[in-house]
Structure formats: C-alpha cells, structure tokens
Amino acid sequence: MKKSLSVVLSATVALSMFSSVAFGKTSADFTDLKDLDAATKAKFDAMISAGIFDGVSDTSFGLKDEMNRAQFAKVAALIMGLEINKDLKTSSFTDVSMDDAANGYALPYIEALKTAGVTDGYGENTYNPAGKVTKEQLATFLVRVLGKDADAKAKTGTDTTVSGWAQGYVALALELKLLANGEDGTFSGQANATRDLLLTGAYEAKQQYVPAGKVSVTEAKATGVKQVTVNFNKPVDTAKATLALKKGSVNVATTVKFADDKKSAVLTLTDVKISEGEYTVTLSGLDTAAVDKATVTFTGEAEAVKKIDFVSASDTIAQTTKAQVKLAAKNQYDELVDMSASNFTAVVSGFDSSLVKDNEGNLVVKINTKRMTGATSDTSPGMTMVPVYVY
C-alpha cells in the first residue's frame, strides 16, 4: 500500500493590478472544430483571433459549408492588409449592395480587392457575391493575392480534374502548399470549395504574403525575462539586417534569431535581465531607401513573481523521513523566475525544513518528517497534514 502525507500549499505573491480584458472566440467555441488535429486547430485559432474569420453562428464555424465570393473578398482583403473604407455605401459592381442582407457586409472588401487588382469582377460589371467558389477558383484567388499571377501563367499542368485555364494556378498553389490534392491524388478543381479550405489556404497565403512598400519595425516587446520579440511589417533580408538593443543610451548585449518567415526576430539578452526602464530596438544593415521605420521603443518592467504552484498536481507525497515538495514560481512571462531561493521564505509548521532551487529552476522545500518539533510521535501515513507556506 502506498503511504502518503497530505500537503497544503499557501502561496503569497505581490500581484500587479491588471485592467480587464475581453477575450475573443477560439476554435474551442465551435462544436464542429473540436475534432481537428493540433496543427490545424492552431491555424484556425490564429485566423479567428486575428478577426479574419468568424463562425456562421455562435457555436458553429461552418467547417464544411461551401464558401462564396463575398466571404473570400473579406478574407483576402484582411490578409493583404488592404485599406478598407467601411464608410463606403456604393459599389462599382451593379450586383453588390449594402441592402443585401446576406452579403452586403462585403462591399468595402470587394472594392478594396478591385482597387488592389486582385479581381475585376465576374463579368458584365458584376461581382456575383453569393456565387460559390470552386477549388480552382480559390487557387487562382490565393495565387493572385500573393502577386504571382505571371508565375502561374508560365506554368502548365496535366490534372484532368482542373479546367485548362486554371492548370497553372493550381500547379503553383500546390507548389506553394496553399492547397493540397485529395486522397486520390487529384485536385478536383471544379468542386466547390468549403470554408475549411478557405481558412487553411488563407492561413498559408498570409504567412507568405509580402506587403508592398518599405520595411518597418512595427513592434518590440519583452516576451521573457531575457527575451525581446521584434516584429516587421514584411520579411527582411536576414543576410544583411542587424538588430541592436539599448536601455536608455546603454547598449545591451544580445544574440539575434530571425523567424523562418523573416517577419520577426527574437533578441536574447546575454548578460542581464529586462528591468524597469525604456528600451529601444534599432534595425540597420539594409538599404536606407528600403526602410521606412528603423526604431521602436518599449517599456521594460522588473521581473515579478506572479504565481507559485505545486509541480505535481497531487496533494500527497510519499511517506518518507526526508520529504521534498517541488514548487514552480512563475514570472509575468509564465517562465520559472530567474531568482535565487534566498528571495523566498518557506514555513512548514511543526517540521524542520529548508528551501533550495534545483537545476531546472524549481523551488524545492526539504522537510524532515521524522518527528514533529516538540511532539512525541512520528507522522502517521495518510493522516498527518503538513502545512507548507511559501512567500
């Protein structure tokens, strides 16, 4: 029989005041997304949280619903970051109207796509917003979003399920991994595209999309006690680009790792931690004519303990004369705090104890359970409560 001691944890930490935050929907809010694999679910969460997609109802995403041209217009305009004039009331297409209860919302997005040269309509000065979109049409739309129309026209294909005019677009969409063939190895280009294909295709296009114009550093923020994440508005030439971090006028030594998509980078501080004060990140090494905004600032804050939890989910420990209770003290970045054990106090009522830190950064309370201080008997398996207070 397993013998154990019950353990109670009381953790007291100094918490900063937080403003209330309204959280948007995620894939967990839609019943038809619950069986997605983790990788696909991450794509859905990214697009839903970015406001590019929403459900067909509060509880249904409409995963296998057939998409229409109005839906595509909104998605394409948002992933391209086009300027959307939401005050626009009239359209250049005769069949697009704000009075259309089902598709009127798409009017400003459709006009933005036309201005960007992604679409010139369906014909006869119409857009056909309610019209279904075939898979080969979706492939064509996504390729055009990426500005690769000429590349597609230079390609050929032999898939008999794809119309002749779309062969190059489908071939390029497959090559860019925007879309994929079915289990039978064909594309089924003339079948109607569903909303799941629109989302996954749009997600991949968003990752590859390069906005027109110059490079700008759009954001920098501390994402760890020794880590700063920097974002750009478009991919940068990582063979030339360099990033420097300063606190005030003092240089801060870092190592830099650019993301695979070249749209962000992580700066890891090598000698110090982020502390309270103003920091500046500067981008250099690129042709100055190709850069719009080269610096960005953010306010750093000192590391603070935000929570202390048991590493084990259980509230019992094995019967032993030298018990160890492992705790995880987390900072504002949800990392194990970069502080020594001397910054904490552990009180174990009635027992001799000490507090150390292990090699992984966890706090470990070592408790001598052989005999309670001032008592005449040892602890009883399954009966003795050991109160542990950590400050």
mmCIF file of C-alpha atoms in Angstrom:
data_model
loop_
_atom_site.group_PDB
_atom_site.id
_atom_site.type_symbol
_atom_site.label_atom_id
_atom_site.label_comp_id
_atom_site.label_asym_id
_atom_site.label_seq_id
_atom_site.Cartn_x
_atom_site.Cartn_y
_atom_site.Cartn_z
ATOM 1 C CA MET A 1 0.000 0.000 0.000
ATOM 2 C CA LYS A 2 1.279 3.423 -0.912
ATOM 3 C CA LYS A 3 1.843 5.597 2.148
ATOM 4 C CA SER A 4 1.487 9.335 1.871
ATOM 5 C CA LEU A 5 1.380 12.624 3.667
ATOM 6 C CA SER A 6 -1.123 15.301 2.732
ATOM 7 C CA VAL A 7 0.361 18.678 1.833
ATOM 8 C CA VAL A 8 -1.317 22.065 1.785
ATOM 9 C CA LEU A 9 0.272 24.995 -0.075
ATOM 10 C CA SER A 10 -0.320 28.636 0.708
ATOM 11 C CA ALA A 11 1.426 30.952 -1.732
ATOM 12 C CA THR A 12 1.524 34.679 -1.133
ATOM 13 C CA VAL A 13 2.772 36.823 -4.002
ATOM 14 C CA ALA A 14 2.706 40.524 -4.803
ATOM 15 C CA LEU A 15 0.406 40.941 -7.801
ATOM 16 C CA SER A 16 0.173 43.980 -10.029
ATOM 17 C CA MET A 17 -3.226 45.409 -10.892
ATOM 18 C CA PHE A 18 -4.497 44.311 -14.282
ATOM 19 C CA SER A 19 -7.099 46.015 -16.428
ATOM 20 C CA SER A 20 -9.946 43.789 -17.573
ATOM 21 C CA VAL A 21 -9.505 42.140 -20.978
ATOM 22 C CA ALA A 22 -12.259 40.886 -23.258
ATOM 23 C CA PHE A 23 -11.169 37.640 -24.899
ATOM 24 C CA GLY A 24 -12.455 36.762 -28.383
ATOM 25 C CA LYS A 25 -13.546 33.411 -29.673
ATOM 26 C CA THR A 26 -11.241 30.476 -30.375
ATOM 27 C CA SER A 27 -11.735 27.110 -32.064
ATOM 28 C CA ALA A 28 -12.949 25.759 -28.699
ATOM 29 C CA ASP A 29 -16.125 27.847 -29.045
ATOM 30 C CA PHE A 30 -17.271 25.974 -32.161
ATOM 31 C CA THR A 31 -18.612 22.443 -31.863
ATOM 32 C CA ASP A 32 -17.621 21.449 -35.406
ATOM 33 C CA LEU A 33 -13.928 22.236 -34.759
ATOM 34 C CA LYS A 34 -13.443 20.049 -31.688
ATOM 35 C CA ASP A 35 -12.002 17.078 -33.588
ATOM 36 C CA LEU A 36 -9.324 18.990 -35.531
ATOM 37 C CA ASP A 37 -5.726 17.905 -35.031
ATOM 38 C CA ALA A 38 -3.495 20.234 -33.014
ATOM 39 C CA ALA A 39 -1.654 21.724 -36.023
ATOM 40 C CA THR A 40 -4.864 22.536 -37.906
ATOM 41 C CA LYS A 41 -6.517 23.863 -34.759
ATOM 42 C CA ALA A 42 -3.589 26.275 -34.289
ATOM 43 C CA LYS A 43 -4.213 27.679 -37.779
ATOM 44 C CA PHE A 44 -7.904 28.139 -37.030
ATOM 45 C CA ASP A 45 -7.126 29.864 -33.723
ATOM 46 C CA ALA A 46 -4.676 32.228 -35.420
ATOM 47 C CA MET A 47 -7.162 33.288 -38.097
ATOM 48 C CA ILE A 48 -10.133 33.525 -35.724
ATOM 49 C CA SER A 49 -8.235 35.555 -33.101
ATOM 50 C CA ALA A 50 -6.968 37.902 -35.831
ATOM 51 C CA GLY A 51 -10.589 38.706 -36.734
ATOM 52 C CA ILE A 52 -10.189 37.343 -40.259
ATOM 53 C CA PHE A 53 -12.723 34.551 -39.706
ATOM 54 C CA ASP A 54 -15.765 34.101 -37.544
ATOM 55 C CA GLY A 55 -18.421 31.426 -37.311
ATOM 56 C CA VAL A 56 -21.691 31.050 -39.150
ATOM 57 C CA SER A 57 -23.309 31.071 -35.684
ATOM 58 C CA ASP A 58 -22.175 31.427 -32.074
ATOM 59 C CA THR A 59 -21.476 27.684 -31.814
ATOM 60 C CA SER A 60 -20.805 26.564 -35.403
ATOM 61 C CA PHE A 61 -17.909 27.539 -37.629
ATOM 62 C CA GLY A 62 -19.485 26.032 -40.753
ATOM 63 C CA LEU A 63 -16.415 23.910 -41.436
ATOM 64 C CA LYS A 64 -17.789 22.117 -44.496
ATOM 65 C CA ASP A 65 -20.140 24.849 -45.692
ATOM 66 C CA GLU A 66 -19.460 25.926 -49.258
ATOM 67 C CA MET A 67 -17.844 29.374 -49.392
ATOM 68 C CA ASN A 68 -18.995 32.237 -51.591
ATOM 69 C CA ARG A 69 -17.232 35.120 -53.292
ATOM 70 C CA ALA A 70 -18.276 37.639 -50.625
ATOM 71 C CA GLN A 71 -16.590 35.564 -47.917
ATOM 72 C CA PHE A 72 -13.414 35.319 -49.948
ATOM 73 C CA ALA A 73 -13.335 39.082 -50.544
ATOM 74 C CA LYS A 74 -13.285 39.822 -46.809
ATOM 75 C CA VAL A 75 -10.606 37.222 -46.071
ATOM 76 C CA ALA A 76 -8.344 38.270 -48.959
ATOM 77 C CA ALA A 77 -8.548 41.969 -48.131
ATOM 78 C CA LEU A 78 -7.687 41.319 -44.483
ATOM 79 C CA ILE A 79 -4.724 39.020 -45.099
ATOM 80 C CA MET A 80 -3.321 41.579 -47.549
ATOM 81 C CA GLY A 81 -3.774 44.372 -45.015
ATOM 82 C CA LEU A 82 -5.613 46.491 -47.580
ATOM 83 C CA GLU A 83 -7.097 49.824 -46.586
ATOM 84 C CA ILE A 84 -10.804 49.201 -46.024
ATOM 85 C CA ASN A 85 -13.219 52.118 -46.315
ATOM 86 C CA LYS A 86 -16.026 50.893 -44.063
ATOM 87 C CA ASP A 87 -17.989 54.084 -44.696
ATOM 88 C CA LEU A 88 -18.343 53.128 -48.369
ATOM 89 C CA LYS A 89 -22.031 52.736 -49.269
ATOM 90 C CA THR A 90 -21.957 52.173 -53.040
ATOM 91 C CA SER A 91 -20.097 49.685 -55.209
ATOM 92 C CA SER A 92 -18.659 49.804 -58.717
ATOM 93 C CA PHE A 93 -20.349 46.425 -59.305
ATOM 94 C CA THR A 94 -24.066 46.535 -60.084
ATOM 95 C CA ASP A 95 -24.894 43.415 -58.024
ATOM 96 C CA VAL A 96 -23.091 44.474 -54.820
ATOM 97 C CA SER A 97 -25.239 46.464 -52.403
ATOM 98 C CA MET A 98 -25.323 47.341 -48.732
ATOM 99 C CA ASP A 99 -29.013 46.361 -48.843
ATOM 100 C CA ASP A 100 -28.040 42.720 -49.460
ATOM 101 C CA ALA A 101 -28.783 41.174 -46.050
ATOM 102 C CA ALA A 102 -26.552 38.154 -46.642
ATOM 103 C CA ASN A 103 -23.542 39.664 -48.423
ATOM 104 C CA GLY A 104 -23.773 43.455 -48.107
ATOM 105 C CA TYR A 105 -21.087 43.409 -45.400
ATOM 106 C CA ALA A 106 -18.508 42.526 -48.083
ATOM 107 C CA LEU A 107 -18.972 45.697 -50.178
ATOM 108 C CA PRO A 108 -15.918 47.604 -48.839
ATOM 109 C CA TYR A 109 -13.759 44.467 -49.025
ATOM 110 C CA ILE A 110 -14.794 43.774 -52.625
ATOM 111 C CA GLU A 111 -13.942 47.349 -53.605
ATOM 112 C CA ALA A 112 -10.569 47.099 -51.853
ATOM 113 C CA LEU A 113 -9.747 43.943 -53.836
ATOM 114 C CA LYS A 114 -10.717 45.626 -57.088
ATOM 115 C CA THR A 115 -8.507 48.620 -56.303
ATOM 116 C CA ALA A 116 -5.627 46.247 -55.499
ATOM 117 C CA GLY A 117 -6.085 44.451 -58.819
ATOM 118 C CA VAL A 118 -6.944 41.078 -57.288
ATOM 119 C CA THR A 119 -10.337 40.901 -59.020
ATOM 120 C CA ASP A 120 -12.089 42.678 -61.838
ATOM 121 C CA GLY A 121 -15.428 41.008 -61.165
ATOM 122 C CA TYR A 122 -17.402 38.146 -62.624
ATOM 123 C CA GLY A 123 -18.317 39.808 -65.922
ATOM 124 C CA GLU A 124 -20.711 42.447 -67.231
ATOM 125 C CA ASN A 125 -19.725 44.799 -64.381
ATOM 126 C CA THR A 126 -20.865 42.278 -61.760
ATOM 127 C CA TYR A 127 -19.088 40.508 -58.897
ATOM 128 C CA ASN A 128 -21.598 37.740 -58.060
ATOM 129 C CA PRO A 129 -21.046 37.941 -54.257
ATOM 130 C CA ALA A 130 -23.347 34.990 -53.498
ATOM 131 C CA GLY A 131 -21.708 32.790 -56.129
ATOM 132 C CA LYS A 132 -19.938 29.644 -54.998
ATOM 133 C CA VAL A 133 -16.189 29.417 -55.439
ATOM 134 C CA THR A 134 -14.692 26.283 -56.963
ATOM 135 C CA LYS A 135 -11.407 24.889 -55.722
ATOM 136 C CA GLU A 136 -9.602 26.001 -58.869
ATOM 137 C CA GLN A 137 -11.058 29.491 -58.494
ATOM 138 C CA LEU A 138 -9.870 29.558 -54.878
ATOM 139 C CA ALA A 139 -6.383 28.515 -56.020
ATOM 140 C CA THR A 140 -6.437 31.362 -58.553
ATOM 141 C CA PHE A 141 -7.593 33.921 -55.979
ATOM 142 C CA LEU A 142 -4.879 32.908 -53.486
ATOM 143 C CA VAL A 143 -2.116 32.993 -56.119
ATOM 144 C CA ARG A 144 -3.238 36.481 -57.165
ATOM 145 C CA VAL A 145 -3.269 37.616 -53.534
ATOM 146 C CA LEU A 146 0.429 36.720 -53.443
ATOM 147 C CA GLY A 147 1.032 38.726 -56.619
ATOM 148 C CA LYS A 148 2.155 35.638 -58.559
ATOM 149 C CA ASP A 149 -0.263 35.814 -61.473
ATOM 150 C CA ALA A 150 2.539 35.873 -64.065
ATOM 151 C CA ASP A 151 4.281 32.916 -62.399
ATOM 152 C CA ALA A 152 1.083 30.872 -62.596
ATOM 153 C CA LYS A 153 0.527 31.691 -66.268
ATOM 154 C CA ALA A 154 4.026 30.404 -67.033
ATOM 155 C CA LYS A 155 3.230 27.003 -65.525
ATOM 156 C CA THR A 156 1.427 24.027 -67.040
ATOM 157 C CA GLY A 157 -0.434 21.110 -65.518
ATOM 158 C CA THR A 158 -1.960 17.779 -66.530
ATOM 159 C CA ASP A 159 -4.655 17.226 -63.889
ATOM 160 C CA THR A 160 -7.790 16.268 -65.830
ATOM 161 C CA THR A 161 -9.997 17.427 -62.944
ATOM 162 C CA VAL A 162 -8.796 21.019 -63.471
ATOM 163 C CA SER A 163 -10.007 23.374 -66.226
ATOM 164 C CA GLY A 164 -7.444 24.328 -68.847
ATOM 165 C CA TRP A 165 -7.332 27.997 -67.856
ATOM 166 C CA ALA A 166 -6.641 27.071 -64.200
ATOM 167 C CA GLN A 167 -3.875 24.481 -64.675
ATOM 168 C CA GLY A 168 -1.028 26.921 -63.949
ATOM 169 C CA TYR A 169 -2.768 28.467 -60.936
ATOM 170 C CA VAL A 170 -3.499 25.069 -59.368
ATOM 171 C CA ALA A 171 0.042 23.837 -60.070
ATOM 172 C CA LEU A 172 1.515 26.905 -58.357
ATOM 173 C CA ALA A 173 -0.947 26.735 -55.436
ATOM 174 C CA LEU A 174 0.128 23.125 -54.844
ATOM 175 C CA GLU A 175 3.807 24.048 -55.139
ATOM 176 C CA LEU A 176 3.378 26.859 -52.594
ATOM 177 C CA LYS A 177 1.407 24.489 -50.317
ATOM 178 C CA LEU A 178 -1.569 26.845 -50.270
ATOM 179 C CA LEU A 179 -3.845 23.908 -51.055
ATOM 180 C CA ALA A 180 -3.389 20.163 -51.460
ATOM 181 C CA ASN A 181 -4.579 17.326 -53.668
ATOM 182 C CA GLY A 182 -7.223 14.928 -52.408
ATOM 183 C CA GLU A 183 -6.577 11.369 -51.249
ATOM 184 C CA ASP A 184 -6.966 10.130 -54.841
ATOM 185 C CA GLY A 185 -4.076 12.336 -55.964
ATOM 186 C CA THR A 186 -6.232 14.740 -57.975
ATOM 187 C CA PHE A 187 -7.256 18.322 -57.164
ATOM 188 C CA SER A 188 -10.975 18.127 -58.085
ATOM 189 C CA GLY A 189 -10.723 21.685 -59.309
ATOM 190 C CA GLN A 190 -14.345 22.098 -60.356
ATOM 191 C CA ALA A 191 -15.770 21.011 -56.987
ATOM 192 C CA ASN A 192 -16.982 23.835 -54.757
ATOM 193 C CA ALA A 193 -14.511 24.971 -52.098
ATOM 194 C CA THR A 194 -15.519 24.707 -48.448
ATOM 195 C CA ARG A 195 -14.788 27.115 -45.600
ATOM 196 C CA ASP A 196 -12.090 24.883 -44.131
ATOM 197 C CA LEU A 197 -10.149 25.099 -47.403
ATOM 198 C CA LEU A 198 -10.619 28.866 -47.455
ATOM 199 C CA LEU A 199 -9.210 29.168 -43.938
ATOM 200 C CA THR A 200 -6.216 26.860 -44.350
ATOM 201 C CA GLY A 201 -5.404 28.305 -47.787
ATOM 202 C CA ALA A 202 -5.726 31.853 -46.482
ATOM 203 C CA TYR A 203 -3.542 30.985 -43.471
ATOM 204 C CA GLU A 204 -0.744 29.740 -45.730
ATOM 205 C CA ALA A 205 -1.132 32.765 -48.042
ATOM 206 C CA LYS A 206 -0.948 35.101 -45.039
ATOM 207 C CA GLN A 207 2.353 33.528 -43.980
ATOM 208 C CA GLN A 208 3.810 34.068 -47.471
ATOM 209 C CA TYR A 209 2.278 37.442 -48.279
ATOM 210 C CA VAL A 210 4.793 40.278 -48.719
ATOM 211 C CA PRO A 211 3.188 43.740 -48.448
ATOM 212 C CA ALA A 212 4.223 46.387 -50.921
ATOM 213 C CA GLY A 213 6.341 49.287 -49.721
ATOM 214 C CA LYS A 214 9.252 49.735 -47.350
ATOM 215 C CA VAL A 215 10.285 47.732 -44.300
ATOM 216 C CA SER A 216 9.180 48.996 -40.877
ATOM 217 C CA VAL A 217 9.800 47.757 -37.367
ATOM 218 C CA THR A 218 6.218 47.589 -36.129
ATOM 219 C CA GLU A 219 6.614 46.351 -32.559
ATOM 220 C CA ALA A 220 9.081 45.262 -29.911
ATOM 221 C CA LYS A 221 8.165 43.866 -26.532
ATOM 222 C CA ALA A 222 9.646 41.812 -23.743
ATOM 223 C CA THR A 223 8.406 38.228 -24.078
ATOM 224 C CA GLY A 224 10.683 36.792 -21.407
ATOM 225 C CA VAL A 225 12.891 37.994 -18.611
ATOM 226 C CA LYS A 226 15.836 37.772 -21.040
ATOM 227 C CA GLN A 227 13.950 37.889 -24.329
ATOM 228 C CA VAL A 228 12.624 40.608 -26.659
ATOM 229 C CA THR A 229 10.469 39.822 -29.715
ATOM 230 C CA VAL A 230 10.627 42.248 -32.654
ATOM 231 C CA ASN A 231 8.057 42.281 -35.494
ATOM 232 C CA PHE A 232 8.316 43.735 -39.009
ATOM 233 C CA ASN A 233 5.596 44.641 -41.500
ATOM 234 C CA LYS A 234 7.188 42.405 -44.151
ATOM 235 C CA PRO A 235 10.083 39.933 -44.494
ATOM 236 C CA VAL A 236 13.557 41.413 -44.167
ATOM 237 C CA ASP A 237 16.825 40.406 -45.815
ATOM 238 C CA THR A 238 18.289 38.441 -42.891
ATOM 239 C CA ALA A 239 21.674 38.213 -44.611
ATOM 240 C CA LYS A 240 22.018 41.997 -44.203
ATOM 241 C CA ALA A 241 19.697 43.002 -41.371
ATOM 242 C CA THR A 242 21.068 43.586 -37.872
ATOM 243 C CA LEU A 243 19.209 44.462 -34.672
ATOM 244 C CA ALA A 244 20.577 46.334 -31.660
ATOM 245 C CA LEU A 245 19.016 46.828 -28.226
ATOM 246 C CA LYS A 246 19.613 49.768 -25.896
ATOM 247 C CA LYS A 247 18.322 50.669 -22.453
ATOM 248 C CA GLY A 248 18.342 54.424 -22.469
ATOM 249 C CA SER A 249 21.748 55.202 -24.009
ATOM 250 C CA VAL A 250 23.404 51.956 -22.852
ATOM 251 C CA ASN A 251 23.943 49.092 -25.288
ATOM 252 C CA VAL A 252 22.522 45.751 -24.175
ATOM 253 C CA ALA A 253 24.320 42.641 -25.461
ATOM 254 C CA THR A 254 22.039 40.167 -27.245
ATOM 255 C CA THR A 255 22.010 37.267 -29.652
ATOM 256 C CA VAL A 256 19.522 37.502 -32.546
ATOM 257 C CA LYS A 257 17.464 34.745 -34.190
ATOM 258 C CA PHE A 258 15.183 35.606 -37.111
ATOM 259 C CA ALA A 259 11.992 33.620 -37.666
ATOM 260 C CA ASP A 260 11.752 31.324 -40.681
ATOM 261 C CA ASP A 261 9.297 33.722 -42.347
ATOM 262 C CA LYS A 262 11.739 36.631 -41.727
ATOM 263 C CA LYS A 263 8.890 38.761 -40.347
ATOM 264 C CA SER A 264 10.080 38.700 -36.746
ATOM 265 C CA ALA A 265 13.148 38.102 -34.615
ATOM 266 C CA VAL A 266 13.937 37.185 -31.027
ATOM 267 C CA LEU A 267 16.687 39.022 -29.160
ATOM 268 C CA THR A 268 18.101 37.063 -26.215
ATOM 269 C CA LEU A 269 19.929 39.119 -23.572
ATOM 270 C CA THR A 270 23.270 37.520 -22.751
ATOM 271 C CA ASP A 271 24.399 39.333 -19.586
ATOM 272 C CA VAL A 272 21.411 40.923 -17.840
ATOM 273 C CA LYS A 273 17.659 40.654 -17.411
ATOM 274 C CA ILE A 274 14.975 43.032 -18.625
ATOM 275 C CA SER A 275 14.498 45.654 -15.921
ATOM 276 C CA GLU A 276 12.357 48.708 -15.396
ATOM 277 C CA GLY A 277 13.005 51.429 -17.961
ATOM 278 C CA GLU A 278 12.757 52.477 -21.622
ATOM 279 C CA TYR A 279 14.304 50.248 -24.289
ATOM 280 C CA THR A 280 14.960 50.916 -27.976
ATOM 281 C CA VAL A 281 15.405 48.379 -30.780
ATOM 282 C CA THR A 282 17.137 49.614 -33.956
ATOM 283 C CA LEU A 283 17.161 47.883 -37.339
ATOM 284 C CA SER A 284 20.217 48.530 -39.542
ATOM 285 C CA GLY A 285 22.215 46.955 -42.341
ATOM 286 C CA LEU A 286 19.543 47.410 -45.026
ATOM 287 C CA ASP A 287 19.465 49.975 -47.820
ATOM 288 C CA THR A 288 18.078 53.102 -46.145
ATOM 289 C CA ALA A 289 15.847 53.722 -49.173
ATOM 290 C CA ALA A 290 14.096 50.410 -48.435
ATOM 291 C CA VAL A 291 13.396 51.212 -44.760
ATOM 292 C CA ASP A 292 10.537 53.366 -43.513
ATOM 293 C CA LYS A 293 10.785 52.956 -39.730
ATOM 294 C CA ALA A 294 14.014 51.601 -38.237
ATOM 295 C CA THR A 295 13.473 52.080 -34.484
ATOM 296 C CA VAL A 296 10.821 51.195 -31.956
ATOM 297 C CA THR A 297 10.655 51.604 -28.178
ATOM 298 C CA PHE A 298 9.027 49.687 -25.353
ATOM 299 C CA THR A 299 8.877 49.935 -21.584
ATOM 300 C CA GLY A 300 10.544 47.160 -19.632
ATOM 301 C CA GLU A 301 9.478 46.039 -16.194
ATOM 302 C CA ALA A 302 11.388 44.247 -13.457
ATOM 303 C CA GLU A 303 10.785 40.557 -13.041
ATOM 304 C CA ALA A 304 7.999 39.834 -10.576
ATOM 305 C CA VAL A 305 6.630 36.637 -9.083
ATOM 306 C CA LYS A 306 3.056 36.195 -10.308
ATOM 307 C CA LYS A 307 2.193 32.731 -9.028
ATOM 308 C CA ILE A 308 3.577 29.757 -7.131
ATOM 309 C CA ASP A 309 2.193 26.302 -7.884
ATOM 310 C CA PHE A 310 2.943 22.706 -6.992
ATOM 311 C CA VAL A 311 4.836 20.982 -9.792
ATOM 312 C CA SER A 312 2.829 17.851 -9.014
ATOM 313 C CA ALA A 313 -0.936 18.035 -9.378
ATOM 314 C CA SER A 314 -1.311 15.692 -6.399
ATOM 315 C CA ASP A 315 -1.721 16.956 -2.837
ATOM 316 C CA THR A 316 0.016 13.942 -1.328
ATOM 317 C CA ILE A 317 3.655 12.915 -1.066
ATOM 318 C CA ALA A 318 5.170 9.520 -0.372
ATOM 319 C CA GLN A 319 5.819 8.619 3.274
ATOM 320 C CA THR A 320 9.471 9.362 3.974
ATOM 321 C CA THR A 321 11.637 10.869 6.667
ATOM 322 C CA LYS A 322 13.118 13.359 4.189
ATOM 323 C CA ALA A 323 10.246 14.663 2.102
ATOM 324 C CA GLN A 324 10.655 17.058 -0.815
ATOM 325 C CA VAL A 325 7.920 19.330 -2.135
ATOM 326 C CA LYS A 326 8.695 20.849 -5.542
ATOM 327 C CA LEU A 327 7.186 24.219 -6.485
ATOM 328 C CA ALA A 328 7.204 26.338 -9.645
ATOM 329 C CA ALA A 329 7.435 30.088 -9.089
ATOM 330 C CA LYS A 330 6.398 31.814 -12.345
ATOM 331 C CA ASN A 331 7.004 35.389 -13.518
ATOM 332 C CA GLN A 332 4.884 37.693 -15.690
ATOM 333 C CA TYR A 333 6.045 35.812 -18.800
ATOM 334 C CA ASP A 334 4.966 32.459 -17.336
ATOM 335 C CA GLU A 335 8.622 31.425 -17.027
ATOM 336 C CA LEU A 336 10.258 29.975 -13.940
ATOM 337 C CA VAL A 337 11.577 33.050 -12.136
ATOM 338 C CA ASP A 338 15.261 33.879 -12.506
ATOM 339 C CA MET A 339 15.700 34.414 -8.761
ATOM 340 C CA SER A 340 17.633 32.511 -6.114
ATOM 341 C CA ALA A 341 15.957 30.553 -3.318
ATOM 342 C CA SER A 342 17.010 33.306 -0.889
ATOM 343 C CA ASN A 343 14.298 35.524 -2.418
ATOM 344 C CA PHE A 344 11.658 33.189 -0.947
ATOM 345 C CA THR A 345 10.659 32.067 2.528
ATOM 346 C CA ALA A 346 9.207 28.629 3.247
ATOM 347 C CA VAL A 347 7.478 27.864 6.532
ATOM 348 C CA VAL A 348 6.475 24.277 7.336
ATOM 349 C CA SER A 349 4.525 24.375 10.607
ATOM 350 C CA GLY A 350 5.796 21.841 13.121
ATOM 351 C CA PHE A 351 8.614 20.491 10.944
ATOM 352 C CA ASP A 352 12.225 21.395 10.290
ATOM 353 C CA SER A 353 12.692 22.454 6.656
ATOM 354 C CA SER A 354 14.955 24.212 4.171
ATOM 355 C CA LEU A 355 14.410 25.793 0.754
ATOM 356 C CA VAL A 356 16.679 25.303 -2.273
ATOM 357 C CA LYS A 357 16.475 25.565 -6.052
ATOM 358 C CA ASP A 358 17.044 22.598 -8.356
ATOM 359 C CA ASN A 359 18.889 22.589 -11.689
ATOM 360 C CA GLU A 360 15.632 23.097 -13.591
ATOM 361 C CA GLY A 361 14.837 26.286 -11.689
ATOM 362 C CA ASN A 362 12.095 24.875 -9.456
ATOM 363 C CA LEU A 363 11.909 25.624 -5.737
ATOM 364 C CA VAL A 364 12.296 22.574 -3.509
ATOM 365 C CA VAL A 365 11.114 22.543 0.103
ATOM 366 C CA LYS A 366 13.020 19.841 2.010
ATOM 367 C CA ILE A 367 11.096 18.643 5.053
ATOM 368 C CA ASN A 368 12.321 16.474 7.922
ATOM 369 C CA THR A 369 9.205 14.435 8.702
ATOM 370 C CA LYS A 370 10.844 12.002 11.125
ATOM 371 C CA ARG A 371 9.444 13.707 14.175
ATOM 372 C CA MET A 372 7.411 16.880 14.621
ATOM 373 C CA THR A 373 9.159 19.572 16.648
ATOM 374 C CA GLY A 374 8.027 19.346 20.277
ATOM 375 C CA ALA A 375 5.894 16.256 19.606
ATOM 376 C CA THR A 376 6.295 12.751 20.966
ATOM 377 C CA SER A 377 5.222 10.731 17.911
ATOM 378 C CA ASP A 378 6.178 10.414 14.253
ATOM 379 C CA THR A 379 3.887 11.347 11.360
ATOM 380 C CA SER A 380 1.101 8.927 10.516
ATOM 381 C CA PRO A 381 0.678 7.732 6.902
ATOM 382 C CA GLY A 382 -2.470 9.122 5.345
ATOM 383 C CA MET A 383 -3.302 11.060 8.466
ATOM 384 C CA THR A 384 -0.764 13.820 9.051
ATOM 385 C CA MET A 385 -1.342 17.199 7.408
ATOM 386 C CA VAL A 386 1.800 19.151 6.535
ATOM 387 C CA PRO A 387 1.048 22.890 6.050
ATOM 388 C CA VAL A 388 3.544 24.468 3.650
ATOM 389 C CA TYR A 389 3.603 28.270 3.321
ATOM 390 C CA VAL A 390 5.781 29.895 0.669
ATOM 391 C CA TYR A 391 6.268 33.668 0.438
#
